[in-house]
Structures are given as C-alpha cells and as structure tokens.
Coordinates of C-alpha atoms in Angstrom, one line a residue:
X193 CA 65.7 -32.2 -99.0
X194 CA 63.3 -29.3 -99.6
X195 CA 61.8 -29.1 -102.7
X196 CA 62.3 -25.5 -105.4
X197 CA 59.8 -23.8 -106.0
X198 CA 58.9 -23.2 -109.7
X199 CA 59.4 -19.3 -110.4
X200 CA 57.9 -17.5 -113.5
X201 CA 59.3 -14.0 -114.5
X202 CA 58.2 -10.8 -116.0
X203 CA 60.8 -8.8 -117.5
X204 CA 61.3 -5.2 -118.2
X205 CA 63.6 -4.2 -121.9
X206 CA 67.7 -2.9 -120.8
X207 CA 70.1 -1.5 -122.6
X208 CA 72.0 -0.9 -126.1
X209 CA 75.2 -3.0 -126.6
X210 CA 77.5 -2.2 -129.1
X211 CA 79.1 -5.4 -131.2
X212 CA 81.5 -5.2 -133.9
X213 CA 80.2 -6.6 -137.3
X214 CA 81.6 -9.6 -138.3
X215 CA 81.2 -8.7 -142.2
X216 CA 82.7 -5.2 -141.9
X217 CA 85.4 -5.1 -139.0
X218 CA 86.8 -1.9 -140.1
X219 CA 83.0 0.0 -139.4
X220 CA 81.6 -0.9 -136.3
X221 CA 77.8 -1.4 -136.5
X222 CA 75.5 -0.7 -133.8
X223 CA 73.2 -3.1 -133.3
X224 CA 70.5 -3.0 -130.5
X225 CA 70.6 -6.0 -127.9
X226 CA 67.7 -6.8 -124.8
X227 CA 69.1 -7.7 -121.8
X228 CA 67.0 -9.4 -119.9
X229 CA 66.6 -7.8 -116.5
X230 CA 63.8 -9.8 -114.0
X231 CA 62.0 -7.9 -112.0
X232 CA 58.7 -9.6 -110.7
X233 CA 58.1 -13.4 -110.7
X234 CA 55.0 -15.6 -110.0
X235 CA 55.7 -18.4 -107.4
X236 CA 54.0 -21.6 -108.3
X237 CA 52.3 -24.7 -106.5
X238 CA 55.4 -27.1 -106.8
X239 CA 54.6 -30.6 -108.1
X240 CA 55.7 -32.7 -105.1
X241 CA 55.0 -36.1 -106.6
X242 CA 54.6 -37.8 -110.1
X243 CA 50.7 -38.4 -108.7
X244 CA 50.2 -34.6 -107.3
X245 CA 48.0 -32.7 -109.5
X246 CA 47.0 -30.0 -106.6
X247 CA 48.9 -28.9 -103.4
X248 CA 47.4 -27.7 -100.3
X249 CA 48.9 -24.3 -98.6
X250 CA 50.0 -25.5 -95.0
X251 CA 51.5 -22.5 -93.7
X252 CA 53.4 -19.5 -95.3
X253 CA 57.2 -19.4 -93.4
X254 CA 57.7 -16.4 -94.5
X255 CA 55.3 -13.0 -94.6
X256 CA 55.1 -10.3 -97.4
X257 CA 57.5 -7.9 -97.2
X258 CA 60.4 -10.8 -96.3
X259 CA 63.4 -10.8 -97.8
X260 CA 64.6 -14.0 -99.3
X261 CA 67.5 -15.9 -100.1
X262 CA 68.1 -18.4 -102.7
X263 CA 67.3 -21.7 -101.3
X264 CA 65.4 -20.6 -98.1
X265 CA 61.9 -22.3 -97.2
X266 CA 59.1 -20.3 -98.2
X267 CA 55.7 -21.9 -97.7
X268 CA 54.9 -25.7 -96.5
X269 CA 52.9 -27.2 -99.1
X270 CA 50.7 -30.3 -98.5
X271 CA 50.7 -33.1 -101.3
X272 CA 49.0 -36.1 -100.9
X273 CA 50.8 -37.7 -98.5
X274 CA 53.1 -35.6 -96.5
X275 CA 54.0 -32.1 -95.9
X276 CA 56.8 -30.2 -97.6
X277 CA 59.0 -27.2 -96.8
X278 CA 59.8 -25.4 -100.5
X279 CA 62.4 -23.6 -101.2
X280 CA 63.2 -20.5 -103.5
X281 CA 64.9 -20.6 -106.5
X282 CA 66.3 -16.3 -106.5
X283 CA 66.8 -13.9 -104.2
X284 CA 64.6 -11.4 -103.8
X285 CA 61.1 -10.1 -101.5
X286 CA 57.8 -11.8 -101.2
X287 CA 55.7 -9.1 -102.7
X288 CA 52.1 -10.8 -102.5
X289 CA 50.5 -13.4 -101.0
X290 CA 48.2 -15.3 -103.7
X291 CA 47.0 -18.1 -102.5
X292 CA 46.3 -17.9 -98.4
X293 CA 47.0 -21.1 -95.5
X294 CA 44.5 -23.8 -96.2
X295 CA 44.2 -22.8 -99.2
X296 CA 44.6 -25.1 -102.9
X297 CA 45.9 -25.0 -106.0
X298 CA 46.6 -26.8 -109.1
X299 CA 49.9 -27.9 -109.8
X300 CA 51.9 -24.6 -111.9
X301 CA 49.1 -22.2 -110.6
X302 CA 50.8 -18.9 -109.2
X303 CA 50.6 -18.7 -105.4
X304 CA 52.6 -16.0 -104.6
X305 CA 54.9 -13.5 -106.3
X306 CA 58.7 -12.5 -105.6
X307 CA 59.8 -9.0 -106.5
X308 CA 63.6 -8.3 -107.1
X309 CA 64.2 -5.3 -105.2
X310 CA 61.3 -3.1 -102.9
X311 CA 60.9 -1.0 -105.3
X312 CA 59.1 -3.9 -106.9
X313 CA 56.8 -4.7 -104.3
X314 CA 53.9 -2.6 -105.1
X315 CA 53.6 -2.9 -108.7
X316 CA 54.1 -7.1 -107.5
X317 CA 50.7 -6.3 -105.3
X318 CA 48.8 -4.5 -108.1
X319 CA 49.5 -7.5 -110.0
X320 CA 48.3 -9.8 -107.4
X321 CA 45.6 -7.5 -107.2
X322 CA 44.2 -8.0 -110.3
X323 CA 44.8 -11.3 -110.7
X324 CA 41.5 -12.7 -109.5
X325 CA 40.2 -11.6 -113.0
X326 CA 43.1 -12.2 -115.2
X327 CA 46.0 -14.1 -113.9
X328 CA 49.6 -12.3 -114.2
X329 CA 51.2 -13.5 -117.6
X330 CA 55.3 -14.3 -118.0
X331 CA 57.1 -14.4 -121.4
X332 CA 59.9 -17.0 -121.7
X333 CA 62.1 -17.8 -118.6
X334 CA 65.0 -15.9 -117.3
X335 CA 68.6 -17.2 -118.1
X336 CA 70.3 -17.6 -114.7
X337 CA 73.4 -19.7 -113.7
X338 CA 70.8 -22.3 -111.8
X339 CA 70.0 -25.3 -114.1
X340 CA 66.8 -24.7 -116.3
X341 CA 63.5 -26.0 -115.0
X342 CA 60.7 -26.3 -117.2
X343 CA 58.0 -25.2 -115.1
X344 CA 54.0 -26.2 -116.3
X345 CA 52.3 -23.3 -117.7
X346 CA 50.4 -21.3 -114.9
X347 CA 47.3 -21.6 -114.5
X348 CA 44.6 -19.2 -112.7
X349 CA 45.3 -19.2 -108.8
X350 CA 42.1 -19.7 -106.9
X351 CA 40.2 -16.9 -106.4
X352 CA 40.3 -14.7 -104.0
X353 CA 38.9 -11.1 -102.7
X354 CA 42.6 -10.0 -101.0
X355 CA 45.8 -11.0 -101.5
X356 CA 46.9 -9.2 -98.4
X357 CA 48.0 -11.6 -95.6
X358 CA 46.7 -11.0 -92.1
X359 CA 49.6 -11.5 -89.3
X360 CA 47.9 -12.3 -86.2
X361 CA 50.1 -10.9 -83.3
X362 CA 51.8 -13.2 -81.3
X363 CA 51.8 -13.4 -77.2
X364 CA 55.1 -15.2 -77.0
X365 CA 57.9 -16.0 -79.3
X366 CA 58.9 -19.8 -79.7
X367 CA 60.6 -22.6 -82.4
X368 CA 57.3 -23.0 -84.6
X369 CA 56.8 -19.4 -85.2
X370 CA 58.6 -16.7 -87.6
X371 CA 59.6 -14.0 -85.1
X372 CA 56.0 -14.0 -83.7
X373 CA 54.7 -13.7 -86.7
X374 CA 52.8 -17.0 -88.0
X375 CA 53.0 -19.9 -86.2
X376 CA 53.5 -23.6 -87.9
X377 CA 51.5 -26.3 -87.3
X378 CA 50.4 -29.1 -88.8
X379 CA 46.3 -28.9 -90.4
X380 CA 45.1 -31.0 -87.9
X381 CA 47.3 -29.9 -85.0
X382 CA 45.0 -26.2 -86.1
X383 CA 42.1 -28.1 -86.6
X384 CA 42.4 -29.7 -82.9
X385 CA 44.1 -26.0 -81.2
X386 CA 40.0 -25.1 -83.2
X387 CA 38.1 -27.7 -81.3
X388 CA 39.9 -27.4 -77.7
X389 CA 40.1 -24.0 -77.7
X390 CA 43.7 -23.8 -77.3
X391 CA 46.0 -20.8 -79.0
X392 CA 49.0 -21.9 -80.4
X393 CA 50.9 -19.2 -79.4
X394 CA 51.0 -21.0 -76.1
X395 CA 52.1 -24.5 -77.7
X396 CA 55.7 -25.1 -77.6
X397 CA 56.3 -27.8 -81.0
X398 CA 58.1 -31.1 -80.9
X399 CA 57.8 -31.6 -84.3
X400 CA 60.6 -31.2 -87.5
X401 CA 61.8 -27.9 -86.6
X402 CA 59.8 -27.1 -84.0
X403 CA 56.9 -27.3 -85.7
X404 CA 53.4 -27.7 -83.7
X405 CA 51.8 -31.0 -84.3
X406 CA 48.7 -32.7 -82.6
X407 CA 50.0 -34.4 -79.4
X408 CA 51.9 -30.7 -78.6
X409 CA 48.2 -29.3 -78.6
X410 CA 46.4 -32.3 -76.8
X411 CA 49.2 -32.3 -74.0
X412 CA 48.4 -28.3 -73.4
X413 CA 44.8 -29.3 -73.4
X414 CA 45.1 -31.6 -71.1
X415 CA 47.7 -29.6 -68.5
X416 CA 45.3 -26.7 -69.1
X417 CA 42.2 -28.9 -67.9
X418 CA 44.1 -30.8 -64.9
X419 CA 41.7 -28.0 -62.7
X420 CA 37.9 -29.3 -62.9
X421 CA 36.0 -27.4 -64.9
X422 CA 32.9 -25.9 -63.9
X423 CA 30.1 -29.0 -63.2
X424 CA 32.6 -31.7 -64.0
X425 CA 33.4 -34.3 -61.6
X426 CA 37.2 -34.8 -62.8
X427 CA 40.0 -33.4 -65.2
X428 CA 40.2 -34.6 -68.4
X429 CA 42.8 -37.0 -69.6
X430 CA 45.3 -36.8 -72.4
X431 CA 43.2 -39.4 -74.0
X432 CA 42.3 -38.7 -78.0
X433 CA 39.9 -35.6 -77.5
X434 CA 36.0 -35.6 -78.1
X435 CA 35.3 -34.4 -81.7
X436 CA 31.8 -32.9 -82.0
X437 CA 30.7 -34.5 -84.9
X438 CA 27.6 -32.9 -86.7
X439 CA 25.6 -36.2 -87.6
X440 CA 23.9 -36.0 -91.5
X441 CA 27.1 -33.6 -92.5
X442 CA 28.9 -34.2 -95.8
X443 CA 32.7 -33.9 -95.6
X444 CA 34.9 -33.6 -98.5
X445 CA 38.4 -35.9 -98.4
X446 CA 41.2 -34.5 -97.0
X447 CA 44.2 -34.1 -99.9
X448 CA 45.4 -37.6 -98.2
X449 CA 42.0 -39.0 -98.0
X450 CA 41.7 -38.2 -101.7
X451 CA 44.7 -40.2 -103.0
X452 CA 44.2 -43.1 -100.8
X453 CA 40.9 -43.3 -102.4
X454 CA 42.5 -43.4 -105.4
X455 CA 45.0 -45.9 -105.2
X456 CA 41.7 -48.3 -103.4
X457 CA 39.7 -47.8 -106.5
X458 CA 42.8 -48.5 -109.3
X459 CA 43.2 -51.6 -106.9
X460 CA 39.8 -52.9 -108.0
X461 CA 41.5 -53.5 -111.4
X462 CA 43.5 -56.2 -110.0
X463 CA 42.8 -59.4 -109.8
X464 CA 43.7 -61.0 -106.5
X465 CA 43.6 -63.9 -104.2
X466 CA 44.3 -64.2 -100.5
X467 CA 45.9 -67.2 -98.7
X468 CA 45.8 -67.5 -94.2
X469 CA 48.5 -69.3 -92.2
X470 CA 48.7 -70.2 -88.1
X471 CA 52.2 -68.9 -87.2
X472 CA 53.4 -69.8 -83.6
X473 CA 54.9 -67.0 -81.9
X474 CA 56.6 -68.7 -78.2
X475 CA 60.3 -67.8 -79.8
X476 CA 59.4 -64.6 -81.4
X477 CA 57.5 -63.3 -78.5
X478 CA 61.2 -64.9 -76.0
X479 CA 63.3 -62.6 -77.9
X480 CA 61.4 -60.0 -78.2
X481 CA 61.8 -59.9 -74.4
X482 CA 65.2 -60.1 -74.6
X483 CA 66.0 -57.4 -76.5
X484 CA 63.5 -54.9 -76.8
X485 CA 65.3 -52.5 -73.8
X486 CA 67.8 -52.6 -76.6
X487 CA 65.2 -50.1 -78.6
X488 CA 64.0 -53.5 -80.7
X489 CA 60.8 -53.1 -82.1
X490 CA 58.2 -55.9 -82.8
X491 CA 57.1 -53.8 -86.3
X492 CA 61.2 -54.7 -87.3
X493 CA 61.2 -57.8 -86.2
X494 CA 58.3 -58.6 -88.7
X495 CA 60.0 -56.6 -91.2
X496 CA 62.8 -58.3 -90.7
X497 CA 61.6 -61.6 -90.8
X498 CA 59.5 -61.0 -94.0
X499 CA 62.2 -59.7 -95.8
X500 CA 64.7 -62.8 -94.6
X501 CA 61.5 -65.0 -96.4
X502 CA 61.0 -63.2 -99.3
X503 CA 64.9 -63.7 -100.2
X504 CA 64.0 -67.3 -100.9
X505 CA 60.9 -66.1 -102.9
X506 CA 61.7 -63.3 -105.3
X507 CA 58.4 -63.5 -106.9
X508 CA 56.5 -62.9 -103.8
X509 CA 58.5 -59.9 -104.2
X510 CA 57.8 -58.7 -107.9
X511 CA 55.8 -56.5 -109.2
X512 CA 53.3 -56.3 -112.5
X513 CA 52.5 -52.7 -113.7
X514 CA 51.4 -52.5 -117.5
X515 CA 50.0 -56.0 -117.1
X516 CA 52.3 -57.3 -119.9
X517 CA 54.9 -58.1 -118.1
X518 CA 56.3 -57.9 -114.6
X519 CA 59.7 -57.0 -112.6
X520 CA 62.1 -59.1 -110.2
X521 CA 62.5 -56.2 -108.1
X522 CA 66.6 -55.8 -107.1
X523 CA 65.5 -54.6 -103.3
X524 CA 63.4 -55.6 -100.8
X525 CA 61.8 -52.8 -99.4
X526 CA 59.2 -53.3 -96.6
X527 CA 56.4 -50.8 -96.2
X528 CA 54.7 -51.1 -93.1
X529 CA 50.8 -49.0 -92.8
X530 CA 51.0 -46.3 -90.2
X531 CA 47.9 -44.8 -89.4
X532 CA 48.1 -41.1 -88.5
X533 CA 45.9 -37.8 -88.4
X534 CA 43.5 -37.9 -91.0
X535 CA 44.6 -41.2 -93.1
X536 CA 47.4 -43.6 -93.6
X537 CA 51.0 -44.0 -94.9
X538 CA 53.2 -46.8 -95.1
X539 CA 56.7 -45.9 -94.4
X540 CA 59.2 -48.2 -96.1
X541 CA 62.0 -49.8 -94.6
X542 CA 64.7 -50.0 -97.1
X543 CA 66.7 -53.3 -97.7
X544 CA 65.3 -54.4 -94.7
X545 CA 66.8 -57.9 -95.7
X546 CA 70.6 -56.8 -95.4
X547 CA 70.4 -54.1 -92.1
X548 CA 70.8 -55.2 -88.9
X549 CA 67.8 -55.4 -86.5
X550 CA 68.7 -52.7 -84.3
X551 CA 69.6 -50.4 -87.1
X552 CA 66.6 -51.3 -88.8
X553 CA 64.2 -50.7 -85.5
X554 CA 66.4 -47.2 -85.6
X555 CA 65.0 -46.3 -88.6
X556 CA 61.5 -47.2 -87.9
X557 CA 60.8 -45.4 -85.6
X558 CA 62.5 -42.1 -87.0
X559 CA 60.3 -42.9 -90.1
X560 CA 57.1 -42.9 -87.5
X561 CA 58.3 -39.7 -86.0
X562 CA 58.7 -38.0 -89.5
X563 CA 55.1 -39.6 -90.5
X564 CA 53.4 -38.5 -87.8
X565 CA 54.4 -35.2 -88.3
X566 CA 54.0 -35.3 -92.2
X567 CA 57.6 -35.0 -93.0
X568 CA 58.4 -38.1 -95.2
X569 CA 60.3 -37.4 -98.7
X570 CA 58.5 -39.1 -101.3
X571 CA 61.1 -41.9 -101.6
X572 CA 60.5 -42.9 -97.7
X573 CA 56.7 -43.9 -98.7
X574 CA 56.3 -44.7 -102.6
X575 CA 59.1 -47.6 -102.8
X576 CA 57.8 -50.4 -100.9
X577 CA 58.2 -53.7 -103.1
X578 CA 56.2 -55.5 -100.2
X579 CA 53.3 -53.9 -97.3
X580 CA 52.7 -55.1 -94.5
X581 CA 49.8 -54.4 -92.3
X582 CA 49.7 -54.8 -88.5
X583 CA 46.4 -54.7 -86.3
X584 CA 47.4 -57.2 -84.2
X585 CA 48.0 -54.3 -80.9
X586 CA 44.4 -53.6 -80.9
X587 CA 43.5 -57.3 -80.4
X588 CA 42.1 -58.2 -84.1
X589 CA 42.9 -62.1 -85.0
X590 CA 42.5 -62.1 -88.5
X591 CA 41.6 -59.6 -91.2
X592 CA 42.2 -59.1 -95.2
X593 CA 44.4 -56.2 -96.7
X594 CA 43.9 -54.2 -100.0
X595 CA 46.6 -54.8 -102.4
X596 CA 48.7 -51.3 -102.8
X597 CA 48.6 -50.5 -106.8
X598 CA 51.9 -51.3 -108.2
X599 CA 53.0 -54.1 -105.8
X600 CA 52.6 -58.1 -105.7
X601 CA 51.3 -58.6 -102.4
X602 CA 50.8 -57.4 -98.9
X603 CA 50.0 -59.4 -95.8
X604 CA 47.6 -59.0 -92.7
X605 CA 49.2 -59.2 -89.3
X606 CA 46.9 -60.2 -86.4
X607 CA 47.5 -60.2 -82.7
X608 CA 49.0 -63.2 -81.3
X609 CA 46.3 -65.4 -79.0
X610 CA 47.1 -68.2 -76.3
X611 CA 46.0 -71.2 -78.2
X612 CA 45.3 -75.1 -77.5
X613 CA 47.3 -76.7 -79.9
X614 CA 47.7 -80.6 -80.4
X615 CA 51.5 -81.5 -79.7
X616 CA 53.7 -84.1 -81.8
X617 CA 53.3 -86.8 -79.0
X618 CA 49.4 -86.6 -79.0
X619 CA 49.2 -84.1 -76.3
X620 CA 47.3 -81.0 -76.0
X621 CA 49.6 -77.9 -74.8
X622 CA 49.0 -74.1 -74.9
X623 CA 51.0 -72.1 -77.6
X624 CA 50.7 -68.5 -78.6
X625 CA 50.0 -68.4 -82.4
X626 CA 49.0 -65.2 -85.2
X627 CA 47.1 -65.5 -88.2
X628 CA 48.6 -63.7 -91.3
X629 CA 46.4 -63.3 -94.6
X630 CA 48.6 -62.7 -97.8
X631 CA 46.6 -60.5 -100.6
X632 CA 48.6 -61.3 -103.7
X633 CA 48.2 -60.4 -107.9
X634 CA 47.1 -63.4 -109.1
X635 CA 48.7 -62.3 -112.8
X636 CA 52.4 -62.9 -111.6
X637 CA 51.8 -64.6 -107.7
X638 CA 50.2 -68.4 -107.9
X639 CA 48.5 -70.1 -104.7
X640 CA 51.9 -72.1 -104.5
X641 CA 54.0 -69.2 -104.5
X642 CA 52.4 -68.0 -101.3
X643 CA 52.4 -71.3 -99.5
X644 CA 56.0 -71.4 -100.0
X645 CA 56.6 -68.5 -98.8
X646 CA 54.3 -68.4 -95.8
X647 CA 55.8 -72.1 -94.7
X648 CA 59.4 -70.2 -95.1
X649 CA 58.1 -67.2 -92.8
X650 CA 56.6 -69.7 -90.2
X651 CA 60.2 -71.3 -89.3
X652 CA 62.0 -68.2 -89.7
X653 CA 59.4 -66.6 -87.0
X654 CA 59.4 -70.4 -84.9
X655 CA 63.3 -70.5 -84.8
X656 CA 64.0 -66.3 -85.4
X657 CA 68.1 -67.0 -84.2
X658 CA 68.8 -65.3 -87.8
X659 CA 66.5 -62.3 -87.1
X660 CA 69.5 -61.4 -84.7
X661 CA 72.5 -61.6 -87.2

C-alpha cells in the first residue's frame, strides 16, 4: 500500500459566527470565531522506515499545475531499500516543485507544495520561490475528517536556484510515462538509458505499473545494436553492459549502499561464531528434477527445508536486541539475499515452515520481481527471523556471511560439487555434497545449538519426502 504523504498548511483568517451566550440567553452576544480555511500546504519527504532519516526523489508522477485527488500517487520516493509511490493526503494542485528527481531530503523537509484552488498556485510558487533563503513556515495543522498525523517539524529543503520543473517533451506516449510528460524509471534504469545512450521515450516498462527498469533498457540496447556498428566485428549481446569506469574516482554510497553499510558496521558489535557442515545433495538435487516444471524453485526448497529444521530448534531461531535478554520468535520467517542494481535485499518468505512448496516458490519469485524493481513494502524485507545466503549458482564452495543486526544467525549456501566420498561398506563412491557455514550470536546461540541444528537440516535435505507435504 502506498505510503501518505505528510502535508503542512498555511492558513488564511474566515469569518464572524454568531453564538448565543450561555450566561445571558435572553441577549445574544457576538463573539468573533476563526475558521480555519487551508489554502497552501508544504508536501514533505515521508518517513518510509523506522531507520530512514533522508529520502531520495525518484521521479515526480505528477507535474505542477496537476490536479490531485486525495489518495493519488504523487512522487516515487527512494528510502533505503526500495522505492515507494506516495500518496496525497487533500485534494488540491501541485503548485511548486521543491525538491527536483534525484534529488534528497531529510525526513519532514518540504518538497513540494499543494495549493487548494488555482488561484493559489502563484502565491504557492512565490513561496517556493523564496524558500531557498527562508523555508515556508505553517502554524498548527488543519482539522479535517482524515485521522491526525503528527508530521516532524519541516526542515529547510535542499537548496535550489528554480523550483520550476522542466518537462522534457515526449516522442511517444506509453505505460511509464504521465501523458508524455515524464517518464518513470528506476535510478539505475536512467543511469544505464545515460551510459547506452538510449532515450526512454523509446523503452516500453515491464516493471510495477509499467514502470522502466534496467533489463527494459539493456534489451532496447541490445535490439538497437543487433546492426554492427561502425569498426566492430559483431553486435553486442544483451549481456550486463560495459560501464566506463573512471579509475582513482571517489563515489559516494548510493541511499541503499548507505544503509547496508550501516547495518555491516552495528554488526561488528556482535559477537559471533561460525560452524561448516558437508550436506549431501543426490535426493535434493532428484526432486528438484521432478518438480521444478511445476515452477519449484531451488531458493524454496532451501527455504523450506531450513524452516522445517529450525521448528525443532527455536533458538536457532531467536533473536537478542538490547543484549539483556532475547526473544523466541512466534514465526519463522526466511529472508533470502537478493542482489540487485546497486546493492542487496533480502526478501523474506513468510512462515515458510507452514506454506506449501509451490505456494511458497510462488511467492519468491513475485518477491524477486518486486525487488528487482524496488517495489518491496517494508514488511516484505525487515522481518526475517532467519537469512540465508546463496552463492552456490556462481560455483563458490564455501564462504562466511555477516550476521544481519537484529537476528540469531544466517547461513552460507555453496554450490553443490561431485564428491569422492567413503561409503558405509568401505567403498569409495561419488556423491554430490554443499558446504553451508552458519554465522550465529554467540550471546543467545551455543556451538551445540548449531550442530543440532545443522545435523537436523542434513537428513531433512538427504531424505527431503517432507519438503513436498
């Protein structure tokens, strides 16, 4: 559900209203009355997560001048880990433009502001206008029917010389564009359409309502280079593209990169250990085979099986926060590390111990779609009670995993090998086996914790009938 955005007001002074005196009934007193009439409001950056403390301007849906209704999508804002459509809380026009695409602001900084009628709409610019030296102030909030929001107090928006926004003409009309008007695309779908030389009013979107996301551009890049170009000896494939990289640069973090640098460096105030275990694969890999036309996925399978093993070990499952005491968490919800443009999430699959395995591979993959395309809600990546971590595709055997803040462990997936293995009758036979390494908080999870647990995920994986059930 799109979030609302937090709305400031202005107000202008009303009428006289006439009231009979309690004390004198027989001599009606006037007495003088405000109502409170709203006529220009300050749009502010939206807190999108109890963590956010600045969002990122993705694109403005709407241009100035539009009119809007009460609970239509405004602006996509960026938070730290996914992109959000916001919605208005009034009807009204979007007089000015504050804070442009690509740019930031704090958390309760105006970014825009809304003007009740058109009459509004310039005095809303002059505002905006003169903003950049002293930001537009609001007494207390207007009394509507919607349920009161206490709103942080603004701040100064970021500076800047025009609050005018520039509508770049559009050649064609399609699903990720406003009537032609500004087209939506994700930041690094721009950043790519930048590099390739591609213009998006060409690129049809695939993304969450139509919206243009990387693969959209590198697919036009590649269908538009299918012709050699002049001196090379073949068309370019739809491989990831060549990023000219200027060597000896410095590169601020991304508003992703930021917070998962973050949440590494509060992991450094946990003290953890890590315990390895061989895991044969033959019957996992069999049914895999068997049902993966079905839409199975090897990621739920995992899930699946890691959640079936952490029923029988609630404290591999539990969580220490204040480090005082720590929580048998009621669900087991598996987040699994998905590495997209520009970072890395980790989508959680939710009670991933009671839903089906086709369900369950469902859901994955509709929580990699909206991932990709920087659509999660908040609750789809910050309630993970276990992570896993899976770089076994790309052929790595064994590796170590940072502990997410606020969870008890996480385990390392690598790729499943032929191996020479010595057989219960003395013989030597070929088996395909994985190595998992299991990063744990050594405040609430003990050595023999993890052995249990990783000697209950080996049969479930070696005999994986009840992955099916």
């Amino acid at each position: 559900m799109a979030n609302l955005l937090h709305i400031g007001s202005s107000f202008t002074s009303s009428t006289k209203l006439l009231i009979k005196n309690p004390k004198f009934s027989s001599n009606p007193t006037p007495i003088r009355r405000m109502r409170v009439q709203a006529k220009i409001r300050e749009i502010f950056m939206p807190a999108l997560s109890s963590t956010m403390t600045e969002g990122k301007i993705v694109s403005w849906i709407k241009s100035e001048g539009d009119k809007l209704s009460k609970g239509e999508s405004v602006v996509v804002v960026e938070s730290d880990k996914a992109d959000m459509d916001v919605e208005t809380f009034y009807d009204g026009y979007l007089a000015a433009i504050m804070v442009d695409e690509g740019g930031v602001a704090a958390v309760g900084s105006a970014i825009a502001l809304l003007a009740e009628t058109e009459d509004e709409i310039e005095e809303a610019r002059l505002k905006a206008s003169s903003s950049s030296s002293s930001p537009v102030t609001s007494e207390k909030p207007i009394e509507t029917s919607v349920d009161s929001v206490t709103s942080p107090p603004p701040q100064p928006p970021s500076p800047k010389p025009s609050v005018s926004a520039v509508v770049t003409a559009a050649s064609s009309i399609h699903p990720a564009s406003e009537g032609g008007k500004r087209v939506v695309a994700s930041p690094y779908a721009k950043k790519l359409a930048k590099e390739l030389k591609v213009d998006l009013t060409t690129v049809v979107g695939t993304g969450p309502l139509g919206r243009i996301v990387a693969k959209d551009v590198e697919a036009l890049a590649a269908s538009a280079s299918s012709t050699p170009a002049i001196g090379s000896s073949k068309p370019a494939t739809a491989s990831a593209p060549s990023v000219n990289i200027e060597l000896g640069s410095v590169v601020p973090f991304t508003t992703m990169q930021g917070a998962v640098s973050r949440n590494m460096v509060e992991s450094l105030t946990v003290p953890t250990f890590r315990v390895g275990y061989t895991i044969t694969t033959d019957a996992l890999d069999s049914l895999y085979k068997k049902i993966k036309t079905k839409g199975v996925t090897m990621s739920a399978l995992l899930a699946k099986a890691t959640a079936l093993a952490l029923v029988k070990h609630p404290v591999v499952n539990s969580s220490c926060r204040d480090g005082n005491s720590f929580t048998y968490n009621s669900s087991i919800n598996i987040a699994v590390a998905v590495a997209i443009d520009g970072g890395l999430i980790t989508p959680v699959l939710q009670d991933a111990d009671k839903v089906d395995i086709y369900t369950l591979s469902r859901k994955w993959k509709e929580l990699v779609e909206k991932a990709r395309a920087k659509q999660l809600q908040p609750h789809e990546y910050t309630t993970g009670t276990f992570t896993l971590s899976n770089l076994g595709m790309f052929g790595v055997d064994r590796f170590d995993a940072i502990l997410p803040p606020g969870t008890g462990a996480i385990m390392a997936v690598g790729a499943s090998q032929p191996s020479l293995v010595g057989t219960k009758d003395g013989r030597i036979g070929l088996k395909s086996q994985m190595q998992v390494n299991v990063t744990a908080d050594h405040r609430v999870i003990y050595g023999a914790d993890l052995a249990a647990f990783l000697q209950t995920l080996a049969k479930i994986i070696e005999d994986p009938k009840d992955l099916t059930l």
